[in-house]
XYZ file of C-alpha atoms in Angstrom:
179
model
C -23.539 -40.012 21.204
C -22.508 -38.921 17.632
C -21.822 -41.827 15.413
C -24.077 -43.972 17.616
C -25.244 -47.514 16.832
C -27.150 -48.083 13.563
C -31.001 -48.188 14.081
C -33.406 -50.026 11.862
C -37.172 -49.332 11.909
C -39.105 -52.041 9.997
C -42.748 -52.921 9.558
C -43.411 -56.574 10.301
C -44.643 -57.252 6.749
C -42.530 -54.674 4.886
C -45.811 -53.210 3.521
C -46.106 -49.447 4.218
C -49.898 -49.775 4.204
C -49.673 -51.795 7.348
C -47.709 -49.285 9.507
C -48.434 -45.544 9.525
C -46.677 -42.947 11.781
C -48.925 -39.838 11.837
C -47.377 -36.631 13.317
C -50.733 -35.128 13.692
C -49.472 -31.681 12.786
C -46.216 -31.892 14.901
C -43.261 -30.447 12.973
C -41.168 -33.707 12.501
C -41.523 -37.413 12.977
C -37.670 -38.289 12.898
C -34.867 -35.900 13.705
C -31.452 -37.594 13.356
C -27.980 -36.124 14.118
C -26.597 -38.860 16.198
C -26.935 -42.204 14.532
C -27.339 -43.742 11.024
C -30.634 -45.394 10.413
C -32.768 -47.477 7.989
C -36.513 -47.382 7.625
C -38.370 -50.078 5.832
C -42.029 -50.407 4.910
C -43.379 -47.371 6.904
C -45.936 -44.627 5.978
C -45.106 -41.164 7.313
C -47.950 -38.568 7.304
C -49.065 -35.377 8.971
C -45.786 -33.580 9.724
C -46.129 -29.813 9.433
C -42.451 -28.968 8.631
C -40.648 -32.056 7.305
C -41.394 -35.685 8.140
C -37.621 -36.464 8.479
C -34.566 -34.290 9.229
C -31.178 -35.663 8.744
C -28.048 -33.797 9.808
C -24.681 -35.288 9.223
C -25.680 -39.001 9.289
C -26.710 -41.556 6.685
C -30.301 -42.612 6.394
C -31.814 -45.272 4.197
C -35.441 -45.584 3.243
C -36.826 -48.753 1.451
C -40.392 -49.096 0.332
C -41.713 -46.183 2.375
C -44.513 -43.725 1.733
C -44.364 -40.063 2.498
C -47.861 -38.389 2.166
C -49.284 -35.116 3.293
C -46.174 -33.724 4.866
C -44.457 -30.399 5.016
C -44.980 -26.680 4.663
C -42.319 -24.320 5.868
C -38.811 -25.627 5.043
C -36.745 -27.381 2.404
C -38.167 -30.816 1.738
C -41.605 -31.561 3.149
C -40.831 -35.356 3.372
C -37.092 -35.454 3.889
C -34.564 -32.692 4.629
C -30.863 -33.644 4.598
C -28.194 -31.090 5.636
C -24.542 -30.804 6.420
C -22.866 -34.015 5.299
C -25.994 -36.106 5.743
C -26.852 -38.851 3.291
C -30.315 -39.920 2.208
C -30.705 -43.030 0.016
C -34.243 -44.035 -0.898
C -35.502 -46.831 -3.036
C -38.973 -48.028 -4.018
C -40.524 -45.040 -2.120
C -43.598 -42.931 -2.785
C -43.628 -39.154 -2.092
C -47.163 -37.836 -2.473
C -48.795 -34.467 -1.725
C -45.785 -33.082 0.151
C -44.904 -29.360 0.276
C -42.096 -27.086 1.113
C -40.709 -23.645 0.390
C -37.995 -25.294 -1.681
C -38.272 -28.972 -2.583
C -41.888 -30.145 -2.065
C -40.743 -33.539 -1.075
C -36.963 -33.489 -0.772
C -34.620 -30.717 0.347
C -30.885 -31.306 0.287
C -28.231 -28.875 1.455
C -24.553 -29.855 1.554
C -25.476 -33.418 1.706
C -25.853 -36.409 -0.604
C -28.886 -37.893 -2.127
C -29.663 -41.041 -4.168
C -33.240 -41.960 -5.261
C -34.039 -45.140 -7.215
C -37.339 -46.378 -8.346
C -39.290 -43.636 -6.454
C -42.456 -41.909 -7.452
C -42.888 -38.249 -6.717
C -46.473 -37.056 -7.269
C -48.539 -33.902 -6.479
C -45.686 -32.314 -4.455
C -45.451 -28.485 -4.473
C -42.874 -25.945 -3.536
C -43.585 -22.304 -2.869
C -40.323 -21.352 -4.471
C -38.381 -23.872 -6.600
C -37.995 -27.651 -6.969
C -41.558 -28.948 -7.030
C -40.486 -32.468 -5.922
C -36.604 -32.209 -5.362
C -34.441 -29.233 -4.535
C -30.728 -29.685 -3.985
C -27.735 -27.311 -3.538
C -24.161 -27.354 -2.568
C -23.545 -31.061 -2.274
C -19.882 -30.661 -1.584
C -17.946 -32.767 -0.735
C -20.369 -35.625 -1.389
C -20.943 -35.323 -5.091
C -23.994 -35.254 -7.337
C -27.655 -36.114 -6.517
C -28.714 -39.388 -8.346
C -32.065 -39.919 -9.557
C -32.529 -43.291 -11.325
C -35.827 -44.874 -12.615
C -38.027 -42.441 -10.858
C -41.311 -41.027 -11.900
C -42.359 -37.392 -11.430
C -46.016 -36.489 -12.078
C -48.151 -33.426 -11.294
C -45.491 -31.587 -9.176
C -45.383 -27.845 -9.120
C -43.516 -24.664 -8.080
C -43.531 -21.008 -8.654
C -40.036 -20.183 -9.835
C -38.010 -22.974 -11.318
C -37.782 -26.736 -11.651
C -41.361 -27.965 -11.399
C -40.011 -31.461 -10.759
C -36.357 -31.099 -9.988
C -34.153 -27.960 -9.181
C -30.403 -28.233 -8.608
C -28.139 -25.303 -7.930
C -24.441 -25.281 -7.785
C -24.149 -29.031 -8.148
C -24.472 -31.841 -10.720
C -27.528 -34.146 -11.030
C -27.144 -37.588 -12.460
C -30.678 -38.347 -13.832
C -31.226 -41.690 -15.634
C -34.327 -43.434 -16.973
C -36.729 -41.062 -15.174
C -40.260 -40.143 -16.373
C -41.384 -36.493 -16.058
C -45.053 -35.723 -16.793
C -47.691 -33.034 -16.083
C -45.601 -30.798 -13.834
C -46.040 -27.091 -13.861
C -44.159 -23.983 -13.010
């Protein structure tokens, strides 16, 4: 049921190198629109659309790796929509792709990323690593102590593209990204 019990998925050691969930080309690994959840110490790979889709629920990611995910949507690693919340800390987003937002796509939702690394992510349109738009009523996207390297897109924001919202970006490093 909507608003269901909070779910936690955690690797035994907390090390994402120890537990990998491989979608093997399936479109998604997690689709959540019923219950809030937390994921700790897991590697997500091989999703052909987006590894995780969040719709209207809060999701927390701690010490996770998202690698080789995406292709056709907003956010190859994580897509948050319609009042959803994504909070990530100490995560790595590597070689993810999307039409908008190579790693992260946020539409009318909230996002906060702390101590995360975004590298070699690509968007066919804009937001090489992160793309966010219309965050009402949640407020700005927050990026704190994140590193963005070698991300790319074709039309705007080789690392981060926000549209119609505010981005609070603090103590982040941007290097070698191209448009």
